[in-house]
Amino acid sequence: MAPSYALLIDIAPADADRADFADTFTVIDPAQPALPVGELSAQRGDGVFESIGLIDGHAQEVTAHLERLAHSAELCDLPAPHLSQWRQAVAQVAAHAGAGEAVIKLVLSRGVEGGQSPTGWVTVAPATDFAASRADGIRVVTLDRGCPLDAPARAPWLLSGAKTLSYAVNMAALREAKRRGADDAIFTTSDGFVLEAPTASLILRRGDTFVTPAPTGGILHGTTQVSLFARLAAQGFAVAYEEVPASTLASADAAWLVSSVRLAAPIIDIDGLSLPLERELTASLNAYLLSGRD
């Protein structure tokens, strides 16, 4: 889906001493070419990004997304983004979204090969309609990510904890899931532990405890998962980060894939084994996620 509004950003240093960054934004036609051929985001996927849900013009949890953008940039040796500049860019594109659900994308690239400065842009576009996935659930398959659980600690250059533009593997996993008759996938380690989905975090319910795989395994720490854990804890539920053996997935009392745009999609089948669909609880989770969250 093509963006409906887009800004190019003249990247300011992280220590820039100014309050207004409006003159660093250039409105561009999202239907027209805007980046040079040498742009490394296109040539090598050399950059980082964030997707922010937008509900009736309200950008959800902007601070958490900006902090994760900065963390990804640090892991990739990119210049630290000036978060006030990016926050103002988010506000400007959000003002052009209108009612309903939309998605804002933030991209920070290394720029043109051989150049001296990074490239940044922010877009907004209508979100895909995920009503059916939220209400009726999704089927998933587990796919081996090809690395053991301790790989990120031993090989940080794999950038497992960064949200990079290099999403070819993630998209290949989604295509493989569909070839197997499923809607999505859950990555597992080669030594049998659960990681995350290609574009979402995993939450499991075991009785009154909600569990997600510990981010120490190179998992991208999901902003939506963190928000839901805070909500559930406030309601009196126990929440936990654990190493989750893949063999225990199908024994969960319920499970969801959660992300900033699809929100909470209940899992009704894992590798051909059925899981309960908790409609009332799922509706409650999504009602919260659709509320204005800062």
PDB file of N, CA and C in Angstrom, residues 202-215 221-222 224-244 256 258 281 285 288:
ATOM      1  N   LEU A 202       5.527 -12.807  20.579  1.00  0.00           N
ATOM      2  CA  LEU A 202       4.669 -13.903  21.021  1.00  0.00           C
ATOM      3  C   LEU A 202       4.354 -13.752  22.500  1.00  0.00           C
ATOM      4  N   ILE A 203       3.073 -13.923  22.839  1.00  0.00           N
ATOM      5  CA  ILE A 203       2.642 -13.976  24.237  1.00  0.00           C
ATOM      6  C   ILE A 203       1.861 -15.268  24.443  1.00  0.00           C
ATOM      7  N   LEU A 204       2.209 -15.985  25.514  1.00  0.00           N
ATOM      8  CA  LEU A 204       1.519 -17.216  25.878  1.00  0.00           C
ATOM      9  C   LEU A 204       0.812 -17.017  27.214  1.00  0.00           C
ATOM     10  N   ARG A 205      -0.360 -17.667  27.359  1.00  0.00           N
ATOM     11  CA  ARG A 205      -1.026 -17.666  28.674  1.00  0.00           C
ATOM     12  C   ARG A 205      -0.955 -19.063  29.264  1.00  0.00           C
ATOM     13  N   ARG A 206      -0.456 -19.129  30.497  1.00  0.00           N
ATOM     14  CA  ARG A 206      -0.462 -20.363  31.269  1.00  0.00           C
ATOM     15  C   ARG A 206      -1.186 -20.079  32.570  1.00  0.00           C
ATOM     16  N   GLY A 207      -2.438 -20.466  32.640  1.00  0.00           N
ATOM     17  CA  GLY A 207      -3.246 -20.112  33.799  1.00  0.00           C
ATOM     18  C   GLY A 207      -3.405 -18.604  33.879  1.00  0.00           C
ATOM     19  N   ASP A 208      -3.030 -18.016  35.006  1.00  0.00           N
ATOM     20  CA  ASP A 208      -3.121 -16.566  35.183  1.00  0.00           C
ATOM     21  C   ASP A 208      -1.785 -15.866  34.935  1.00  0.00           C
ATOM     22  N   THR A 209      -0.838 -16.575  34.321  1.00  0.00           N
ATOM     23  CA  THR A 209       0.468 -15.997  34.015  1.00  0.00           C
ATOM     24  C   THR A 209       0.639 -15.854  32.516  1.00  0.00           C
ATOM     25  N   PHE A 210       1.121 -14.685  32.102  1.00  0.00           N
ATOM     26  CA  PHE A 210       1.386 -14.416  30.693  1.00  0.00           C
ATOM     27  C   PHE A 210       2.896 -14.387  30.494  1.00  0.00           C
ATOM     28  N   VAL A 211       3.359 -15.122  29.503  1.00  0.00           N
ATOM     29  CA  VAL A 211       4.789 -15.345  29.293  1.00  0.00           C
ATOM     30  C   VAL A 211       5.180 -14.928  27.884  1.00  0.00           C
ATOM     31  N   THR A 212       6.364 -14.349  27.754  1.00  0.00           N
ATOM     32  CA  THR A 212       6.943 -14.080  26.439  1.00  0.00           C
ATOM     33  C   THR A 212       8.401 -14.526  26.453  1.00  0.00           C
ATOM     34  N   PRO A 213       8.941 -14.957  25.325  1.00  0.00           N
ATOM     35  CA  PRO A 213      10.358 -15.355  25.318  1.00  0.00           C
ATOM     36  C   PRO A 213      11.264 -14.209  25.752  1.00  0.00           C
ATOM     37  N   ALA A 214      12.261 -14.538  26.563  1.00  0.00           N
ATOM     38  CA  ALA A 214      13.176 -13.517  27.077  1.00  0.00           C
ATOM     39  C   ALA A 214      13.961 -12.873  25.936  1.00  0.00           C
ATOM     40  N   PRO A 215      14.065 -11.536  25.918  1.00  0.00           N
ATOM     41  CA  PRO A 215      14.776 -10.850  24.833  1.00  0.00           C
ATOM     42  C   PRO A 215      16.281 -11.057  24.854  1.00  0.00           C
ATOM     43  N   HIS A 221      12.743  -6.477  21.294  1.00  0.00           N
ATOM     44  CA  HIS A 221      11.828  -6.252  22.412  1.00  0.00           C
ATOM     45  C   HIS A 221      10.608  -5.493  21.899  1.00  0.00           C
ATOM     46  N   GLY A 222       9.464  -6.164  21.845  1.00  0.00           N
ATOM     47  CA  GLY A 222       8.277  -5.598  21.205  1.00  0.00           C
ATOM     48  C   GLY A 222       7.619  -4.506  22.023  1.00  0.00           C
ATOM     49  N   THR A 224       4.567  -3.367  21.645  1.00  0.00           N
ATOM     50  CA  THR A 224       3.187  -3.770  21.950  1.00  0.00           C
ATOM     51  C   THR A 224       3.166  -4.794  23.073  1.00  0.00           C
ATOM     52  N   GLN A 225       4.099  -5.734  23.038  1.00  0.00           N
ATOM     53  CA  GLN A 225       4.182  -6.733  24.113  1.00  0.00           C
ATOM     54  C   GLN A 225       4.466  -6.065  25.454  1.00  0.00           C
ATOM     55  N   VAL A 226       5.385  -5.113  25.475  1.00  0.00           N
ATOM     56  CA  VAL A 226       5.706  -4.410  26.726  1.00  0.00           C
ATOM     57  C   VAL A 226       4.484  -3.668  27.243  1.00  0.00           C
ATOM     58  N   SER A 227       3.751  -3.016  26.346  1.00  0.00           N
ATOM     59  CA  SER A 227       2.551  -2.280  26.741  1.00  0.00           C
ATOM     60  C   SER A 227       1.491  -3.217  27.306  1.00  0.00           C
ATOM     61  N   LEU A 228       1.295  -4.363  26.662  1.00  0.00           N
ATOM     62  CA  LEU A 228       0.300  -5.316  27.140  1.00  0.00           C
ATOM     63  C   LEU A 228       0.706  -5.902  28.488  1.00  0.00           C
ATOM     64  N   PHE A 229       1.987  -6.169  28.686  1.00  0.00           N
ATOM     65  CA  PHE A 229       2.424  -6.692  29.973  1.00  0.00           C
ATOM     66  C   PHE A 229       2.146  -5.688  31.093  1.00  0.00           C
ATOM     67  N   ALA A 230       2.372  -4.419  30.828  1.00  0.00           N
ATOM     68  CA  ALA A 230       2.080  -3.404  31.841  1.00  0.00           C
ATOM     69  C   ALA A 230       0.591  -3.374  32.159  1.00  0.00           C
ATOM     70  N   ARG A 231      -0.228  -3.486  31.134  1.00  0.00           N
ATOM     71  CA  ARG A 231      -1.683  -3.506  31.314  1.00  0.00           C
ATOM     72  C   ARG A 231      -2.116  -4.736  32.105  1.00  0.00           C
ATOM     73  N   LEU A 232      -1.614  -5.900  31.727  1.00  0.00           N
ATOM     74  CA  LEU A 232      -1.999  -7.137  32.406  1.00  0.00           C
ATOM     75  C   LEU A 232      -1.537  -7.129  33.861  1.00  0.00           C
ATOM     76  N   ALA A 233      -0.327  -6.635  34.117  1.00  0.00           N
ATOM     77  CA  ALA A 233       0.166  -6.566  35.490  1.00  0.00           C
ATOM     78  C   ALA A 233      -0.706  -5.644  36.335  1.00  0.00           C
ATOM     79  N   ALA A 234      -1.157  -4.542  35.737  1.00  0.00           N
ATOM     80  CA  ALA A 234      -2.032  -3.619  36.453  1.00  0.00           C
ATOM     81  C   ALA A 234      -3.384  -4.250  36.772  1.00  0.00           C
ATOM     82  N   GLN A 235      -3.774  -5.243  35.992  1.00  0.00           N
ATOM     83  CA  GLN A 235      -5.034  -5.947  36.233  1.00  0.00           C
ATOM     84  C   GLN A 235      -4.874  -7.125  37.183  1.00  0.00           C
ATOM     85  N   GLY A 236      -3.656  -7.341  37.685  1.00  0.00           N
ATOM     86  CA  GLY A 236      -3.436  -8.381  38.677  1.00  0.00           C
ATOM     87  C   GLY A 236      -2.892  -9.690  38.147  1.00  0.00           C
ATOM     88  N   PHE A 237      -2.598  -9.756  36.854  1.00  0.00           N
ATOM     89  CA  PHE A 237      -2.022 -10.974  36.289  1.00  0.00           C
ATOM     90  C   PHE A 237      -0.509 -10.982  36.492  1.00  0.00           C
ATOM     91  N   ALA A 238       0.057 -12.174  36.537  1.00  0.00           N
ATOM     92  CA  ALA A 238       1.508 -12.316  36.566  1.00  0.00           C
ATOM     93  C   ALA A 238       2.037 -12.301  35.143  1.00  0.00           C
ATOM     94  N   VAL A 239       3.190 -11.649  34.938  1.00  0.00           N
ATOM     95  CA  VAL A 239       3.832 -11.619  33.626  1.00  0.00           C
ATOM     96  C   VAL A 239       5.281 -12.059  33.801  1.00  0.00           C
ATOM     97  N   ALA A 240       5.822 -12.717  32.779  1.00  0.00           N
ATOM     98  CA  ALA A 240       7.171 -13.262  32.928  1.00  0.00           C
ATOM     99  C   ALA A 240       7.879 -13.331  31.589  1.00  0.00           C
ATOM    100  N   TYR A 241       9.198 -13.122  31.637  1.00  0.00           N
ATOM    101  CA  TYR A 241      10.092 -13.341  30.501  1.00  0.00           C
ATOM    102  C   TYR A 241      10.851 -14.630  30.773  1.00  0.00           C
ATOM    103  N   GLU A 242      10.746 -15.588  29.866  1.00  0.00           N
ATOM    104  CA  GLU A 242      11.346 -16.893  30.099  1.00  0.00           C
ATOM    105  C   GLU A 242      11.975 -17.444  28.827  1.00  0.00           C
ATOM    106  N   GLU A 243      12.860 -18.412  29.002  1.00  0.00           N
ATOM    107  CA  GLU A 243      13.288 -19.230  27.878  1.00  0.00           C
ATOM    108  C   GLU A 243      12.200 -20.278  27.657  1.00  0.00           C
ATOM    109  N   VAL A 244      11.568 -20.249  26.497  1.00  0.00           N
ATOM    110  CA  VAL A 244      10.402 -21.087  26.233  1.00  0.00           C
ATOM    111  C   VAL A 244      10.792 -22.219  25.282  1.00  0.00           C
ATOM    112  N   TRP A 256      -0.946 -15.481  21.537  1.00  0.00           N
ATOM    113  CA  TRP A 256      -1.194 -14.373  20.623  1.00  0.00           C
ATOM    114  C   TRP A 256       0.115 -13.946  19.962  1.00  0.00           C
ATOM    115  N   VAL A 258       1.543 -10.381  18.733  1.00  0.00           N
ATOM    116  CA  VAL A 258       1.172  -8.983  18.956  1.00  0.00           C
ATOM    117  C   VAL A 258       2.166  -8.070  18.256  1.00  0.00           C
ATOM    118  N   LEU A 281     -11.195 -12.317  26.133  1.00  0.00           N
ATOM    119  CA  LEU A 281      -9.906 -11.760  26.542  1.00  0.00           C
ATOM    120  C   LEU A 281      -9.226 -11.056  25.369  1.00  0.00           C
ATOM    121  N   LEU A 285      -7.974  -7.183  25.106  1.00  0.00           N
ATOM    122  CA  LEU A 285      -6.614  -6.770  24.767  1.00  0.00           C
ATOM    123  C   LEU A 285      -6.616  -5.773  23.619  1.00  0.00           C
ATOM    124  N   TYR A 288      -7.890  -2.284  24.484  1.00  0.00           N
ATOM    125  CA  TYR A 288      -6.831  -1.490  25.109  1.00  0.00           C
ATOM    126  C   TYR A 288      -5.848  -0.982  24.082  1.00  0.00           C
TER     127      TYR A 288
END
